[in-house]
């Protein structure tokens, strides 16, 4: 192997690994931002989350409240624009042609940067009423604990789904590995039906993320804006159809058959199925 090829491979590996670490850290920050920080604040009561004594008309005419909501809306618009624009086919073709094997890593990196900006400059709204707030004993203690447990379960499910969907490939690490081995694009090794599904399924964790967004002991205005905007985006961004759902159902049934079949698969039914 020539020195130039070795240098190229080393540079690709370093960039892919740095991107992997950055996206992973951003994901951990996002979990803290969207889930556990809000619940912890409810449990400890370190600072007031909302002002129930303030009338809605007064709150919605307050310049500070409107300014914070406007900034938060702008941050959400920045994230949605980045996430959608780079997934748009004409733009995607341009940066894939320019970045090659690093195109997926670049997409994930830009998404992580947009999320870091959103989390860094997000403005909480504490000077307005909450849409709901659980404050009466004993639910002011037990309901935040219940939310914490359900959030933890949802994040565990989301991590499991990402691993099933090939986390290194989602972050662009596998593309570099396959390129260095001369195997081409990892997606080309999947079946046509799987490729079709992956082209439509942009967010495989919609339901669990929806639970995390809305299940909180208190819902201030800024959280309503965050949850409503991301829920609408998740609902509108995918384009699954009947063929994709049929493929997912078939794959799920195959997994159930694998777990239900005895070790070794030496049964007569198993032999009949193989013959079919």
Coordinates of C-alpha atoms in Angstrom, one line a residue:
X1 CA 0.0 0.0 0.0
X2 CA 1.4 3.4 -1.0
X3 CA 2.1 6.1 1.7
X4 CA -0.5 8.3 0.2
X5 CA -3.2 5.6 0.6
X6 CA -2.0 5.0 4.2
X7 CA -2.2 8.7 4.9
X8 CA -5.7 8.9 3.4
X9 CA -6.9 6.0 5.4
X10 CA -5.5 7.3 8.6
X11 CA -7.1 10.7 8.0
X12 CA -10.5 9.2 7.3
X13 CA -10.3 7.0 10.4
X14 CA -9.4 10.0 12.6
X15 CA -12.1 12.2 11.2
X16 CA -14.7 9.4 11.5
X17 CA -13.8 8.6 15.0
X18 CA -13.7 12.3 16.1
X19 CA -17.2 12.7 14.5
X20 CA -18.4 9.5 16.3
X21 CA -17.2 10.9 19.7
X22 CA -18.7 14.3 19.1
X23 CA -22.1 13.0 18.0
X24 CA -22.1 10.5 21.0
X25 CA -21.3 13.3 23.5
X26 CA -24.0 15.5 21.8
X27 CA -26.5 12.7 22.2
X28 CA -25.7 12.5 25.9
X29 CA -26.1 16.2 26.3
X30 CA -29.4 16.1 24.5
X31 CA -30.7 13.4 26.9
X32 CA -29.7 15.7 29.8
X33 CA -31.3 18.7 28.2
X34 CA -34.6 17.3 27.0
X35 CA -35.3 14.8 29.8
X36 CA -33.4 14.5 33.1
X37 CA -32.7 18.2 33.7
X38 CA -36.4 19.1 33.6
X39 CA -37.4 16.2 35.8
X40 CA -34.5 16.9 38.3
X41 CA -35.7 20.5 38.6
X42 CA -39.2 19.3 39.4
X43 CA -38.0 16.9 42.1
X44 CA -35.6 19.4 43.8
X45 CA -37.6 22.6 43.3
X46 CA -34.3 24.5 43.1
X47 CA -35.9 27.3 41.1
X48 CA -39.5 28.1 40.1
X49 CA -40.5 26.6 36.8
X50 CA -43.6 28.7 36.2
X51 CA -45.7 31.5 37.7
X52 CA -49.3 30.5 38.2
X53 CA -50.2 33.9 39.7
X54 CA -49.5 35.6 36.4
X55 CA -52.5 35.7 34.0
X56 CA -52.1 34.3 30.5
X57 CA -53.0 37.6 28.9
X58 CA -50.3 39.3 30.9
X59 CA -47.7 36.6 30.2
X60 CA -48.4 36.6 26.5
X61 CA -48.0 40.3 26.3
X62 CA -44.7 40.3 28.3
X63 CA -41.8 41.3 26.0
X64 CA -39.4 39.1 27.9
X65 CA -41.6 36.0 27.4
X66 CA -42.2 36.7 23.7
X67 CA -38.5 37.4 23.1
X68 CA -37.5 34.1 24.7
X69 CA -40.1 32.2 22.7
X70 CA -39.0 34.0 19.5
X71 CA -35.4 33.0 20.1
X72 CA -36.4 29.4 20.9
X73 CA -38.5 29.3 17.8
X74 CA -35.5 30.5 15.7
X75 CA -33.3 27.8 17.2
X76 CA -35.8 25.2 16.4
X77 CA -36.1 26.5 12.8
X78 CA -32.3 26.4 12.5
X79 CA -32.3 22.7 13.5
X80 CA -35.2 21.7 11.3
X81 CA -33.7 23.6 8.3
X82 CA -30.4 21.9 8.7
X83 CA -31.9 18.4 9.3
X84 CA -34.2 18.7 6.3
X85 CA -32.1 20.7 3.8
X86 CA -29.2 18.3 4.0
X87 CA -31.6 15.4 3.6
X88 CA -33.1 17.0 0.4
X89 CA -32.0 14.9 -2.6
X90 CA -30.4 17.7 -4.7
X91 CA -28.4 19.0 -1.7
X92 CA -27.5 15.5 -0.6
X93 CA -26.1 14.7 -4.1
X94 CA -23.9 17.8 -4.0
X95 CA -22.2 17.2 -0.6
X96 CA -22.0 13.4 -1.3
X97 CA -20.1 14.2 -4.5
X98 CA -17.8 16.6 -2.6
X99 CA -17.3 14.6 0.6
X100 CA -17.6 11.1 -0.6
X101 CA -17.3 8.5 2.1
X102 CA -17.5 11.2 4.8
X103 CA -20.9 12.5 3.6
X104 CA -22.9 10.6 6.3
X105 CA -20.4 11.6 9.0
X106 CA -20.7 15.3 7.9
X107 CA -24.5 15.1 8.0
X108 CA -24.4 13.8 11.6
X109 CA -21.7 16.3 12.6
X110 CA -23.8 19.2 11.3
X111 CA -26.9 17.9 13.1
X112 CA -24.9 17.6 16.3
X113 CA -23.6 21.2 15.8
X114 CA -27.2 22.4 15.3
X115 CA -28.3 20.6 18.5
X116 CA -25.4 22.1 20.5
X117 CA -26.4 25.6 19.4
X118 CA -30.0 24.9 20.3
X119 CA -29.1 23.6 23.8
X120 CA -26.6 26.3 24.4
X121 CA -28.8 29.3 23.6
X122 CA -32.2 27.8 24.6
X123 CA -34.2 30.3 26.8
X124 CA -36.4 28.8 29.5
X125 CA -39.7 30.7 30.2
X126 CA -40.3 30.8 34.0
X127 CA -42.3 34.0 34.2
X128 CA -45.5 32.6 32.7
X129 CA -47.9 29.9 33.8
X130 CA -47.4 26.2 33.0
X131 CA -50.0 24.3 31.0
X132 CA -49.9 21.8 33.8
X133 CA -47.9 21.3 37.0
X134 CA -48.1 18.4 39.5
X135 CA -47.5 20.1 42.9
X136 CA -49.8 18.4 45.4
X137 CA -48.6 15.7 47.8
X138 CA -47.9 12.8 47.4
X139 CA -47.8 13.2 43.6
X140 CA -45.4 16.1 43.6
X141 CA -42.8 13.4 44.6
X142 CA -44.1 10.2 43.0
X143 CA -45.0 11.6 39.6
X144 CA -41.5 13.0 38.9
X145 CA -40.0 9.7 40.0
X146 CA -42.5 7.9 37.7
X147 CA -41.5 10.3 34.8
X148 CA -37.8 9.6 35.5
X149 CA -38.3 5.8 35.3
X150 CA -40.4 6.1 32.1
X151 CA -37.9 8.5 30.5
X152 CA -35.0 6.1 31.4
X153 CA -37.0 3.2 29.8
X154 CA -37.7 5.2 26.7
X155 CA -34.1 6.2 26.2
X156 CA -33.0 2.6 26.8
X157 CA -35.4 1.5 24.1
X158 CA -34.2 4.2 21.7
X159 CA -30.6 3.1 22.2
X160 CA -31.5 -0.5 21.5
X161 CA -33.3 0.5 18.3
X162 CA -30.3 2.5 17.2
X163 CA -28.1 -0.5 17.8
X164 CA -30.4 -2.7 15.8
X165 CA -30.4 -0.2 12.9
X166 CA -26.6 -0.3 12.9
X167 CA -25.4 2.7 15.0
X168 CA -21.9 2.8 13.4
X169 CA -23.5 3.1 9.9
X170 CA -26.0 5.7 11.1
X171 CA -23.0 7.9 12.2
X172 CA -20.9 7.3 9.1
X173 CA -18.2 5.1 10.8
X174 CA -19.0 2.0 8.9
X175 CA -18.9 3.8 5.6
X176 CA -15.2 4.6 6.2
X177 CA -14.4 1.1 7.3
X178 CA -16.0 -0.4 4.2
X179 CA -14.2 2.1 2.0
X180 CA -10.8 1.2 3.4
X181 CA -11.6 -2.5 2.8
X182 CA -12.7 -1.8 -0.7
X183 CA -16.3 -3.1 0.0
X184 CA -18.1 0.0 -1.3
X185 CA -21.2 1.5 0.4
X186 CA -22.6 -0.6 3.3
X187 CA -26.1 0.2 2.0
X188 CA -25.3 -1.6 -1.3
X189 CA -25.0 -4.9 0.7
X190 CA -28.6 -4.7 1.9
X191 CA -31.6 -6.0 0.1
X192 CA -33.6 -3.7 -2.2
X193 CA -36.5 -3.7 0.2
X194 CA -34.2 -2.8 3.1
X195 CA -32.7 0.0 1.0
X196 CA -36.2 1.3 0.2
X197 CA -37.1 1.3 3.9
X198 CA -34.0 3.1 5.0
X199 CA -34.6 5.8 2.4
X200 CA -38.0 6.5 3.9
X201 CA -37.4 5.9 7.6
X202 CA -35.5 8.9 8.8
X203 CA -36.5 8.7 12.5
X204 CA -36.9 5.2 13.9
X205 CA -37.6 6.3 17.4
X206 CA -40.7 8.6 17.0
X207 CA -43.0 7.0 19.6
X208 CA -40.4 6.9 22.4
X209 CA -39.2 10.4 21.7
X210 CA -42.8 11.7 21.8
X211 CA -43.2 10.2 25.3
X212 CA -40.0 11.9 26.5
X213 CA -41.1 15.2 25.0
X214 CA -44.5 15.4 26.6
X215 CA -44.3 13.3 29.8
X216 CA -43.2 15.8 32.4
X217 CA -44.4 16.9 35.9
X218 CA -44.7 20.5 34.6
X219 CA -45.0 21.9 31.1
X220 CA -43.9 25.5 30.7
X221 CA -44.3 27.5 27.5
X222 CA -40.8 26.9 26.2
X223 CA -41.2 23.1 26.6
X224 CA -44.6 23.3 24.9
X225 CA -42.9 25.0 21.9
X226 CA -40.1 22.4 21.9
X227 CA -42.4 19.4 22.2
X228 CA -45.0 20.6 19.8
X229 CA -42.4 21.6 17.1
X230 CA -40.4 18.4 17.3
X231 CA -43.5 16.2 17.4
X232 CA -44.9 17.9 14.3
X233 CA -41.5 17.5 12.6
X234 CA -41.3 13.8 13.5
X235 CA -44.8 13.2 12.2
X236 CA -44.2 15.0 8.9
X237 CA -40.6 14.0 8.1
X238 CA -41.1 10.3 7.3
X239 CA -42.6 8.8 4.2
X240 CA -43.3 5.2 5.1
X241 CA -45.9 3.4 3.0
X242 CA -47.6 0.1 2.9
X243 CA -44.7 -1.7 1.3
X244 CA -42.3 -0.5 4.1
X245 CA -44.8 -1.5 6.8
X246 CA -45.2 -4.9 5.2
X247 CA -41.4 -5.4 5.1
X248 CA -41.1 -4.3 8.8
X249 CA -43.9 -6.8 9.8
X250 CA -42.2 -9.6 7.9
X251 CA -38.9 -8.9 9.5
X252 CA -40.5 -8.8 12.9
X253 CA -42.2 -12.1 12.3
X254 CA -38.9 -13.7 11.3
X255 CA -37.3 -12.5 14.5
X256 CA -40.2 -14.0 16.5
X257 CA -39.8 -17.3 14.7
X258 CA -36.1 -17.4 15.4
X259 CA -36.7 -16.8 19.2
X260 CA -39.6 -19.3 19.2
X261 CA -37.8 -22.1 17.3
X262 CA -35.9 -24.8 19.4
X263 CA -32.1 -24.7 19.4
X264 CA -30.7 -26.4 16.3
X265 CA -33.9 -26.1 14.3
X266 CA -34.1 -29.9 13.7
X267 CA -37.8 -30.1 13.8
X268 CA -39.9 -31.4 10.9
X269 CA -41.7 -28.1 10.6
X270 CA -38.3 -26.3 10.4
X271 CA -37.3 -28.7 7.6
X272 CA -40.5 -28.0 5.8
X273 CA -40.1 -24.3 6.0
X274 CA -36.5 -24.6 4.7
X275 CA -37.8 -26.6 1.8
X276 CA -40.3 -23.9 1.0

